């Protein structure tokens, strides 16, 4: 804790300077803020269209690359920063001319608050970017000043004035003057017409276009300007121009697309018509109505014919077997057991029944008659007639079936001829149909896209949106008054503290006991505080005399030498009051003074003055013998020594001392003196050396020291 206080002592001492510097810094900052031009910032937020959400993501633009390209935020930022868009924005705003009211320390831009209007026509680009002066001397006349010109040109409001490369028409802004009752017209002004390059550079210098987040399609447009209305106007106009540019680009693209699609649709229509004609011609040539249905019908027909052929073949084979069977046994026809399954018409059935009946009747007749009987023969003849007819009928049936079978073979062969060349027909029809469908699909797609493009062309809307327009700022963003004042106060505080410690360490005084203990092994006998009242001086030194006695520094007939490094006056106070303190204790004190500074302070019988130059030739032994001889009648001897640094006898008297007191002033003695005394002690083997710290704990205000210096030098000047 004591160490922290010791470090803070210079700060406590210089606290008035710190306060003064901080106050001056704050006042300077406020003065600076009165003359610096404030900058205002306005921000507009622009949301970019997202093709995956809302209307842009619908099928209207989904398949057309022209409209479906994703908005990359970085790309759109570069578009907003492009020269074309910036120039187009500036062309829409009255930023080309700036009018200033000229002040003693700074000029302020008037913008819409100008009491006069200026129009200029330029014959050369050199007349741009020049700051012209205008001193209005009355409501009808003014003095026009060219840059760096010493004399002006007198002009009249409403009449053109020509200068090198330009002609200006200056008129009073009557509307503004009437709206302001106490407007000041007669004053000094300046104005400047900007070239496009300089105006663009000036805007770009304070323009900042950034995205809120890399994944959020929102762009923030910021502009700083000395005129708040300008900042808001520009960011809003830039956002509007960006959207208009988007709409115009979309319209141009849609219009171009519509024209292109119309041409392509005409070509596709011709190709589609040719494909249809080719299909019709091929169908007419090959008699094709519906190839799949025709093929299916022919296949069904052939299948039916083959089924009939199979059935007929079965019947034909059966009738042939029946015919062979009957032919082999026709002489015994009635003994045959023929299978008439293949010969099943009703007539044959009745004939077989009649034949069986006749055969039965014959058997009945043979019971009565002989085989040669006429009735029997009639029955046999009838049976033979039926038999012959039956056999012949079977033969005719076989022939008929064979004819039918042959006809079916022919019909099947003819029906199968239809399939000759069918694969080629199918191949050609597939080729023609594929070509037709391709042209038809292309035609339909182009028509669909033309409708979409026509909709896009007619819908002059943008999917980008201004979600937060720039507003006219009320408070400047730079300089920020509170921050400037706080920073100025902090810098003043920091600078003053650094200066105080730099001075403190540059002075490198003893300051306190810690400094002595840090730089030397010589002990401290006692520390003398700063005594403000004279009546307390002797009391303080009596305490120090007691401390010396307790430390056994005072013995019978001891020689105490009081010294200092730089000047003998630095320890005069201690020499005087230590001697008086010892005397106050009842001791007889012999005061030896090689400086002559104590002459008249003490009684002559107790005082020896060695200040004369003749004593410079004395040796240590001579002084020691004289002092020892006189010391017999005294309790102790106190020598007010010369300074160690320059005087001749300083070290000599220290060498004969019983105790050496080296006085260090906390406010005057340099820190390096401690080390020098340490070296002198070791070099000359000085006995019993002690340090005495004068003004211990004294930490005067800087103003007190300044006051002392003032009085010191003022007194010298006055005297």
Short mmCIF file of C-alpha atoms in Angstrom, two decimals, residues 257-710:
data_model
loop_
_atom_site.label_atom_id
_atom_site.label_comp_id
_atom_site.label_asym_id
_atom_site.label_seq_id
_atom_site.Cartn_x
_atom_site.Cartn_y
_atom_site.Cartn_z
CA UNK A 257 -36.89 -12.70 -76.05
CA UNK A 258 -40.36 -12.12 -77.50
CA UNK A 259 -38.91 -11.13 -80.88
CA UNK A 260 -36.58 -14.10 -80.87
CA UNK A 261 -39.35 -16.50 -79.85
CA UNK A 262 -41.69 -15.14 -82.55
CA UNK A 263 -39.09 -15.88 -85.24
CA UNK A 264 -38.40 -19.29 -83.80
CA UNK A 265 -42.13 -20.04 -83.60
CA UNK A 266 -42.52 -19.20 -87.33
CA UNK A 267 -39.66 -21.55 -88.19
CA UNK A 268 -41.08 -24.25 -85.92
CA UNK A 269 -44.53 -23.80 -87.51
CA UNK A 270 -43.10 -24.34 -91.00
CA UNK A 271 -41.22 -27.44 -89.88
CA UNK A 272 -44.30 -28.77 -88.11
CA UNK A 273 -46.45 -28.24 -91.25
CA UNK A 274 -43.87 -30.01 -93.42
CA UNK A 275 -43.80 -32.91 -90.97
CA UNK A 276 -47.60 -33.17 -91.07
CA UNK A 277 -47.57 -33.15 -94.88
CA UNK A 278 -44.92 -35.87 -94.95
CA UNK A 279 -47.04 -38.09 -92.69
CA UNK A 280 -50.15 -37.49 -94.80
CA UNK A 281 -48.32 -38.22 -98.04
CA UNK A 282 -46.81 -41.44 -96.69
CA UNK A 283 -50.20 -42.62 -95.41
CA UNK A 284 -51.79 -41.88 -98.79
CA UNK A 285 -49.06 -43.72 -100.65
CA UNK A 286 -49.22 -46.81 -98.40
CA UNK A 287 -52.96 -46.63 -97.72
CA UNK A 288 -52.41 -46.36 -94.01
CA UNK A 289 -55.31 -45.30 -91.89
CA UNK A 290 -54.36 -46.68 -88.54
CA UNK A 291 -51.46 -49.05 -88.70
CA UNK A 292 -51.85 -50.49 -85.26
CA UNK A 293 -55.58 -51.15 -85.64
CA UNK A 294 -55.14 -52.50 -89.16
CA UNK A 295 -52.37 -54.79 -88.04
CA UNK A 296 -54.46 -55.99 -85.11
CA UNK A 297 -57.49 -56.63 -87.39
CA UNK A 298 -55.39 -58.55 -89.94
CA UNK A 299 -53.80 -60.62 -87.23
CA UNK A 300 -57.23 -61.41 -85.80
CA UNK A 301 -58.50 -62.32 -89.30
CA UNK A 302 -55.57 -64.62 -90.01
CA UNK A 303 -56.01 -66.22 -86.62
CA UNK A 304 -59.68 -66.89 -87.32
CA UNK A 305 -58.85 -68.30 -90.78
CA UNK A 306 -56.26 -70.58 -89.29
CA UNK A 307 -58.73 -71.74 -86.68
CA UNK A 308 -61.25 -72.49 -89.49
CA UNK A 309 -58.47 -74.17 -91.44
CA UNK A 310 -57.65 -76.36 -88.49
CA UNK A 311 -61.27 -77.34 -87.92
CA UNK A 312 -61.80 -77.99 -91.62
CA UNK A 313 -58.62 -80.04 -91.76
CA UNK A 314 -59.89 -82.20 -88.98
CA UNK A 315 -63.22 -82.73 -90.74
CA UNK A 316 -61.46 -83.38 -94.03
CA UNK A 317 -59.19 -85.98 -92.51
CA UNK A 318 -62.17 -87.65 -90.83
CA UNK A 319 -64.21 -87.74 -94.05
CA UNK A 320 -61.25 -89.14 -95.93
CA UNK A 321 -60.92 -91.94 -93.37
CA UNK A 322 -64.67 -92.59 -93.61
CA UNK A 323 -64.52 -92.66 -97.37
CA UNK A 324 -61.62 -95.11 -97.38
CA UNK A 325 -63.39 -97.31 -94.85
CA UNK A 326 -66.60 -97.39 -96.90
CA UNK A 327 -64.73 -97.89 -100.19
CA UNK A 328 -62.93 -100.90 -98.74
CA UNK A 329 -66.20 -102.59 -97.73
CA UNK A 330 -68.79 -101.16 -100.10
CA UNK A 331 -69.92 -104.69 -101.20
CA UNK A 332 -70.96 -105.38 -97.63
CA UNK A 333 -72.04 -101.84 -96.81
CA UNK A 334 -74.75 -102.93 -94.43
CA UNK A 335 -72.21 -104.93 -92.46
CA UNK A 336 -70.03 -101.88 -91.91
CA UNK A 337 -70.15 -99.92 -88.66
CA UNK A 338 -69.02 -96.58 -90.02
CA UNK A 339 -68.42 -93.60 -87.72
CA UNK A 340 -70.46 -90.79 -89.21
CA UNK A 341 -69.10 -88.19 -86.78
CA UNK A 342 -67.51 -86.38 -89.71
CA UNK A 343 -70.67 -86.74 -91.82
CA UNK A 344 -73.53 -85.54 -89.74
CA UNK A 345 -76.08 -83.79 -91.97
CA UNK A 346 -79.80 -84.71 -91.39
CA UNK A 347 -80.31 -86.27 -94.77
CA UNK A 348 -77.59 -88.80 -94.21
CA UNK A 349 -79.05 -89.61 -90.84
CA UNK A 350 -82.49 -90.24 -92.34
CA UNK A 351 -80.96 -92.32 -95.12
CA UNK A 352 -79.15 -94.51 -92.61
CA UNK A 353 -82.40 -94.88 -90.69
CA UNK A 354 -84.26 -95.89 -93.90
CA UNK A 355 -81.51 -98.29 -94.83
CA UNK A 356 -81.74 -99.92 -91.43
CA UNK A 357 -85.52 -100.09 -91.77
CA UNK A 358 -85.27 -101.66 -95.23
CA UNK A 359 -82.72 -104.12 -93.90
CA UNK A 360 -85.20 -105.04 -91.17
CA UNK A 361 -88.02 -105.36 -93.69
CA UNK A 362 -85.83 -107.64 -95.84
CA UNK A 363 -85.24 -109.86 -92.91
CA UNK A 364 -88.98 -110.03 -92.37
CA UNK A 365 -89.61 -110.82 -96.04
CA UNK A 366 -86.96 -113.54 -96.10
CA UNK A 367 -88.92 -115.27 -93.46
CA UNK A 368 -91.73 -115.54 -95.99
CA UNK A 369 -90.04 -115.26 -99.33
CA UNK A 370 -86.87 -116.32 -101.00
CA UNK A 371 -84.06 -113.93 -101.86
CA UNK A 372 -85.15 -114.04 -105.45
CA UNK A 373 -88.63 -112.99 -104.69
CA UNK A 374 -89.68 -109.82 -106.28
CA UNK A 375 -90.43 -108.07 -103.00
CA UNK A 376 -87.06 -109.01 -101.63
CA UNK A 377 -85.34 -107.73 -104.73
CA UNK A 378 -87.26 -104.48 -104.55
CA UNK A 379 -86.07 -104.02 -100.99
CA UNK A 380 -82.48 -104.88 -102.05
CA UNK A 381 -82.70 -102.39 -104.86
CA UNK A 382 -83.90 -99.69 -102.53
CA UNK A 383 -81.11 -100.49 -100.12
CA UNK A 384 -78.59 -100.39 -102.98
CA UNK A 385 -79.91 -97.05 -104.16
CA UNK A 386 -79.58 -95.58 -100.70
CA UNK A 387 -76.12 -97.11 -100.33
CA UNK A 388 -74.88 -95.68 -103.59
CA UNK A 389 -76.32 -92.32 -102.76
CA UNK A 390 -74.70 -92.43 -99.34
CA UNK A 391 -71.30 -93.32 -100.76
CA UNK A 392 -71.54 -90.67 -103.41
CA UNK A 393 -72.65 -88.12 -100.87
CA UNK A 394 -69.60 -88.91 -98.75
CA UNK A 395 -67.33 -88.46 -101.76
CA UNK A 396 -68.95 -85.16 -102.61
CA UNK A 397 -68.61 -84.02 -99.02
CA UNK A 398 -64.89 -84.92 -99.14
CA UNK A 399 -64.47 -82.92 -102.33
CA UNK A 400 -66.35 -79.97 -100.88
CA UNK A 401 -64.22 -79.97 -97.73
CA UNK A 402 -61.07 -80.22 -99.81
CA UNK A 403 -62.14 -77.18 -101.87
CA UNK A 404 -62.89 -75.21 -98.74
CA UNK A 405 -59.58 -76.24 -97.23
CA UNK A 406 -57.72 -75.09 -100.33
CA UNK A 407 -59.64 -71.82 -100.32
CA UNK A 408 -58.65 -71.22 -96.69
CA UNK A 409 -54.99 -71.84 -97.54
CA UNK A 410 -55.25 -69.25 -100.28
CA UNK A 411 -57.10 -66.78 -98.08
CA UNK A 412 -54.49 -67.14 -95.32
CA UNK A 413 -51.69 -66.65 -97.80
CA UNK A 414 -53.39 -63.54 -99.14
CA UNK A 415 -54.02 -62.19 -95.65
CA UNK A 416 -50.39 -62.74 -94.69
CA UNK A 417 -49.26 -60.70 -97.68
CA UNK A 418 -50.46 -57.61 -95.77
CA UNK A 419 -47.50 -57.99 -93.36
CA UNK A 420 -44.94 -57.87 -96.11
CA UNK A 421 -42.97 -54.57 -95.57
CA UNK A 422 -44.74 -53.87 -92.27
CA UNK A 423 -41.46 -53.29 -90.27
CA UNK A 424 -40.34 -50.75 -92.81
CA UNK A 425 -43.71 -49.01 -92.63
CA UNK A 426 -43.53 -48.97 -88.85
CA UNK A 427 -39.97 -47.66 -88.96
CA UNK A 428 -40.90 -44.86 -91.34
CA UNK A 429 -44.04 -44.01 -89.39
CA UNK A 430 -42.00 -43.91 -86.16
CA UNK A 431 -39.45 -41.63 -87.82
CA UNK A 432 -42.15 -39.36 -89.19
CA UNK A 433 -44.09 -39.35 -85.91
CA UNK A 434 -40.92 -38.72 -83.87
CA UNK A 435 -40.04 -35.81 -86.09
CA UNK A 436 -43.59 -34.50 -85.82
CA UNK A 437 -43.67 -34.80 -82.01
CA UNK A 438 -40.28 -33.11 -81.73
CA UNK A 439 -41.42 -30.15 -83.82
CA UNK A 440 -44.76 -30.11 -81.99
CA UNK A 441 -43.07 -30.09 -78.56
CA UNK A 442 -40.67 -27.37 -79.66
CA UNK A 443 -43.57 -25.36 -81.09
CA UNK A 444 -45.60 -25.69 -77.88
CA UNK A 445 -42.59 -24.83 -75.67
CA UNK A 446 -41.78 -21.73 -77.70
CA UNK A 447 -45.40 -20.59 -77.60
CA UNK A 448 -45.50 -21.11 -73.84
CA UNK A 449 -42.28 -19.14 -73.36
CA UNK A 450 -43.50 -16.39 -75.66
CA UNK A 451 -46.59 -15.99 -73.49
CA UNK A 452 -44.41 -15.86 -70.37
CA UNK A 453 -42.05 -13.34 -71.96
CA UNK A 454 -44.98 -11.20 -73.11
CA UNK A 455 -46.32 -11.26 -69.55
CA UNK A 456 -42.88 -10.26 -68.25
CA UNK A 457 -42.65 -7.50 -70.84
CA UNK A 458 -46.04 -6.10 -69.95
CA UNK A 459 -45.49 -6.44 -66.17
CA UNK A 460 -43.09 -3.56 -65.48
CA UNK A 461 -42.46 -4.47 -61.88
CA UNK A 462 -39.35 -5.34 -59.91
CA UNK A 463 -38.91 -8.06 -57.38
CA UNK A 464 -36.24 -5.99 -55.60
CA UNK A 465 -37.75 -3.90 -52.83
CA UNK A 466 -36.70 -0.88 -50.75
CA UNK A 467 -37.53 -2.14 -47.27
CA UNK A 468 -36.12 0.89 -45.44
CA UNK A 469 -35.79 4.24 -47.27
CA UNK A 470 -33.09 6.64 -46.18
CA UNK A 471 -34.31 9.37 -43.84
CA UNK A 472 -32.90 12.85 -43.33
CA UNK A 473 -30.53 12.43 -40.36
CA UNK A 474 -30.91 14.82 -37.46
CA UNK A 475 -27.67 14.08 -35.65
CA UNK A 476 -24.21 13.98 -37.26
CA UNK A 477 -22.21 10.76 -37.26
CA UNK A 478 -18.90 12.59 -37.28
CA UNK A 479 -17.59 14.21 -35.34
CA UNK A 480 -19.52 12.67 -32.46
CA UNK A 481 -19.53 15.50 -29.96
CA UNK A 482 -19.65 13.41 -26.79
CA UNK A 483 -16.92 11.05 -27.98
CA UNK A 484 -14.66 13.89 -29.13
CA UNK A 485 -15.01 15.65 -25.77
CA UNK A 486 -14.45 12.42 -23.83
CA UNK A 487 -11.44 11.51 -25.96
CA UNK A 488 -10.01 15.02 -25.61
CA UNK A 489 -10.46 14.85 -21.84
CA UNK A 490 -8.89 11.40 -21.75
CA UNK A 491 -5.95 12.46 -23.92
CA UNK A 492 -5.49 15.55 -21.76
CA UNK A 493 -5.59 13.37 -18.66
CA UNK A 494 -3.22 10.81 -20.13
CA UNK A 495 -0.87 13.42 -21.58
CA UNK A 496 -0.68 15.40 -18.35
CA UNK A 497 -0.03 12.25 -16.31
CA UNK A 498 2.69 11.14 -18.72
CA UNK A 499 4.22 14.63 -18.64
CA UNK A 500 4.16 14.71 -14.83
CA UNK A 501 5.90 11.36 -14.57
CA UNK A 502 8.37 12.25 -17.32
CA UNK A 503 9.31 15.41 -15.41
CA UNK A 504 9.37 13.45 -12.20
CA UNK A 505 11.72 10.80 -13.54
CA UNK A 506 13.77 13.38 -15.45
CA UNK A 507 14.35 15.35 -12.23
CA UNK A 508 15.25 12.11 -10.41
CA UNK A 509 15.22 13.59 -6.91
CA UNK A 510 15.62 11.65 -3.67
CA UNK A 511 11.88 11.96 -2.92
CA UNK A 512 11.67 9.48 -0.02
CA UNK A 513 13.44 6.95 2.16
CA UNK A 514 12.68 4.14 -0.28
CA UNK A 515 14.82 5.82 -2.94
CA UNK A 516 17.73 6.04 -0.49
CA UNK A 517 17.41 2.42 0.61
CA UNK A 518 17.12 1.28 -3.00
CA UNK A 519 20.35 3.00 -4.13
CA UNK A 520 22.63 2.74 -1.07
CA UNK A 521 23.70 0.61 1.88
CA UNK A 522 24.22 3.70 4.05
CA UNK A 523 21.56 3.74 6.79
CA UNK A 524 19.19 6.61 7.52
CA UNK A 525 19.77 8.27 10.85
CA UNK A 526 16.45 10.10 10.92
CA UNK A 527 13.98 11.87 8.64
CA UNK A 528 13.08 15.50 9.14
CA UNK A 529 9.51 16.41 8.15
CA UNK A 530 8.59 19.62 6.46
CA UNK A 531 7.98 22.10 9.29
CA UNK A 532 5.59 24.90 8.47
CA UNK A 533 5.70 26.76 11.80
CA UNK A 534 8.98 28.07 13.26
CA UNK A 535 7.94 27.32 16.83
CA UNK A 536 7.87 23.62 16.01
CA UNK A 537 11.41 23.48 14.61
CA UNK A 538 13.32 23.09 17.87
CA UNK A 539 10.79 20.58 19.17
CA UNK A 540 11.29 18.45 16.03
CA UNK A 541 15.10 18.54 16.32
CA UNK A 542 14.95 17.61 19.98
CA UNK A 543 13.17 14.44 18.91
CA UNK A 544 15.91 13.79 16.35
CA UNK A 545 18.63 14.40 18.96
CA UNK A 546 16.97 11.80 21.17
CA UNK A 547 16.85 9.36 18.24
CA UNK A 548 20.57 9.85 17.69
CA UNK A 549 21.25 9.21 21.35
CA UNK A 550 19.13 6.06 21.33
CA UNK A 551 21.06 4.83 18.29
CA UNK A 552 24.27 5.47 20.31
CA UNK A 553 25.46 7.97 17.76
CA UNK A 554 26.32 10.51 20.54
CA UNK A 555 29.20 9.65 22.84
CA UNK A 556 31.32 11.74 25.20
CA UNK A 557 33.20 14.37 23.16
CA UNK A 558 31.89 12.97 19.82
CA UNK A 559 32.55 14.93 16.65
CA UNK A 560 29.37 15.12 14.55
CA UNK A 561 29.89 16.41 10.99
CA UNK A 562 26.82 17.63 9.12
CA UNK A 563 27.34 17.67 5.33
CA UNK A 564 25.51 17.73 2.01
CA UNK A 565 26.62 16.92 -1.49
CA UNK A 566 25.80 20.00 -3.60
CA UNK A 567 25.77 23.15 -1.44
CA UNK A 568 26.55 23.92 2.19
CA UNK A 569 23.28 25.83 2.45
CA UNK A 570 21.45 22.51 1.96
CA UNK A 571 22.47 21.36 5.45
CA UNK A 572 22.71 24.75 7.18
CA UNK A 573 19.25 24.31 8.69
CA UNK A 574 20.17 20.94 10.22
CA UNK A 575 23.54 22.17 11.49
CA UNK A 576 21.96 25.14 13.20
CA UNK A 577 19.04 23.41 14.88
CA UNK A 578 20.88 20.23 15.78
CA UNK A 579 23.39 22.35 17.69
CA UNK A 580 20.57 24.27 19.37
CA UNK A 581 18.79 21.02 20.21
CA UNK A 582 21.90 19.59 21.84
CA UNK A 583 22.34 22.83 23.77
CA UNK A 584 18.68 22.69 24.82
CA UNK A 585 19.39 19.27 26.29
CA UNK A 586 22.03 20.88 28.54
CA UNK A 587 25.04 19.77 26.60
CA UNK A 588 28.00 22.03 25.95
CA UNK A 589 28.40 22.09 22.17
CA UNK A 590 31.43 23.30 20.22
CA UNK A 591 30.33 24.55 16.80
CA UNK A 592 32.99 24.37 14.05
CA UNK A 593 32.14 26.26 10.86
CA UNK A 594 34.39 25.92 7.77
CA UNK A 595 31.78 27.93 5.74
CA UNK A 596 31.31 31.02 7.89
CA UNK A 597 27.54 30.73 7.56
CA UNK A 598 26.94 30.31 11.30
CA UNK A 599 28.90 33.34 12.36
CA UNK A 600 26.90 35.34 14.88
CA UNK A 601 24.42 32.56 15.49
CA UNK A 602 26.24 31.06 18.43
CA UNK A 603 28.36 32.55 21.18
CA UNK A 604 31.89 33.38 20.12
CA UNK A 605 33.44 31.23 22.84
CA UNK A 606 31.56 28.15 21.50
CA UNK A 607 32.17 28.94 17.83
CA UNK A 608 35.24 28.28 15.60
CA UNK A 609 35.32 29.76 12.10
CA UNK A 610 37.52 28.00 9.57
CA UNK A 611 36.15 29.90 6.57
CA UNK A 612 39.32 31.87 5.93
CA UNK A 613 41.37 30.70 2.95
CA UNK A 614 44.46 30.31 5.10
CA UNK A 615 42.91 27.19 6.62
CA UNK A 616 43.05 25.51 3.24
CA UNK A 617 46.70 24.71 3.91
CA UNK A 618 45.87 22.87 7.16
CA UNK A 619 46.25 19.16 7.29
CA UNK A 620 43.91 16.63 8.83
CA UNK A 621 46.19 16.27 11.83
CA UNK A 622 46.30 20.00 12.51
CA UNK A 623 42.51 20.26 12.47
CA UNK A 624 42.16 17.15 14.54
CA UNK A 625 44.63 18.41 17.19
CA UNK A 626 43.00 21.84 17.44
CA UNK A 627 39.48 20.50 17.65
CA UNK A 628 40.44 17.82 20.16
CA UNK A 629 42.22 20.38 22.32
CA UNK A 630 39.18 22.67 22.47
CA UNK A 631 36.76 19.76 22.85
CA UNK A 632 38.07 18.96 26.32
CA UNK A 633 35.74 21.55 27.83
CA UNK A 634 32.69 20.46 25.77
CA UNK A 635 30.39 17.44 25.62
CA UNK A 636 30.46 17.18 21.83
CA UNK A 637 31.49 18.99 18.66
CA UNK A 638 29.20 19.75 15.70
CA UNK A 639 30.91 20.70 12.45
CA UNK A 640 28.86 22.55 9.83
CA UNK A 641 30.82 21.13 6.91
CA UNK A 642 31.42 22.47 3.45
CA UNK A 643 29.72 20.80 0.47
CA UNK A 644 31.23 17.51 -0.60
CA UNK A 645 30.97 18.25 -4.30
CA UNK A 646 33.08 21.38 -4.78
CA UNK A 647 34.60 22.60 -1.48
CA UNK A 648 38.15 21.67 -0.45
CA UNK A 649 37.71 20.74 3.21
CA UNK A 650 34.49 18.75 3.00
CA UNK A 651 35.97 15.26 2.86
CA UNK A 652 38.74 16.23 5.32
CA UNK A 653 36.32 17.07 8.13
CA UNK A 654 34.26 13.97 7.35
CA UNK A 655 37.35 11.83 7.80
CA UNK A 656 37.91 13.08 11.39
CA UNK A 657 34.22 12.76 12.42
CA UNK A 658 32.85 10.32 14.95
CA UNK A 659 29.50 10.43 13.10
CA UNK A 660 28.86 11.77 9.56
CA UNK A 661 25.40 13.07 8.80
CA UNK A 662 24.74 13.54 5.06
CA UNK A 663 21.64 15.68 4.53
CA UNK A 664 19.51 14.78 1.48
CA UNK A 665 16.69 17.13 0.56
CA UNK A 666 13.69 15.20 -0.85
CA UNK A 667 12.86 18.09 -3.18
CA UNK A 668 16.35 19.27 -4.18
CA UNK A 669 18.96 16.53 -3.94
CA UNK A 670 19.40 14.46 -7.10
CA UNK A 671 19.03 10.70 -6.81
CA UNK A 672 22.46 10.15 -8.33
CA UNK A 673 24.02 11.97 -5.32
CA UNK A 674 23.18 8.92 -3.20
CA UNK A 675 25.35 6.67 -5.35
CA UNK A 676 28.15 9.24 -5.44
CA UNK A 677 28.20 9.45 -1.63
CA UNK A 678 28.29 5.66 -1.46
CA UNK A 679 31.34 5.63 -3.71
CA UNK A 680 33.06 8.41 -1.73
CA UNK A 681 32.47 6.55 1.51
CA UNK A 682 34.07 3.39 0.15
CA UNK A 683 36.88 5.23 -1.59
CA UNK A 684 37.98 7.41 1.41
CA UNK A 685 36.93 5.03 4.15
CA UNK A 686 34.73 7.64 5.78
CA UNK A 687 33.65 6.61 9.28
CA UNK A 688 30.06 6.11 10.45
CA UNK A 689 28.21 7.73 7.54
CA UNK A 690 24.45 8.30 7.99
CA UNK A 691 21.88 9.83 5.72
CA UNK A 692 19.41 12.42 6.96
CA UNK A 693 16.30 12.90 4.83
CA UNK A 694 15.07 16.48 4.90
CA UNK A 695 11.43 17.36 4.15
CA UNK A 696 10.38 13.70 4.42
CA UNK A 697 6.86 13.10 3.09
CA UNK A 698 6.66 16.64 1.73
CA UNK A 699 4.65 16.61 -1.50
CA UNK A 700 3.90 20.24 -2.39
CA UNK A 701 1.47 21.21 -5.12
CA UNK A 702 2.89 22.27 -8.45
CA UNK A 703 1.25 25.63 -7.98
CA UNK A 704 3.12 26.07 -4.70
CA UNK A 705 6.40 25.42 -6.46
CA UNK A 706 5.43 27.74 -9.30
CA UNK A 707 4.55 30.38 -6.73
CA UNK A 708 7.95 29.98 -5.07
CA UNK A 709 9.76 30.26 -8.39
CA UNK A 710 7.67 33.30 -9.27
#
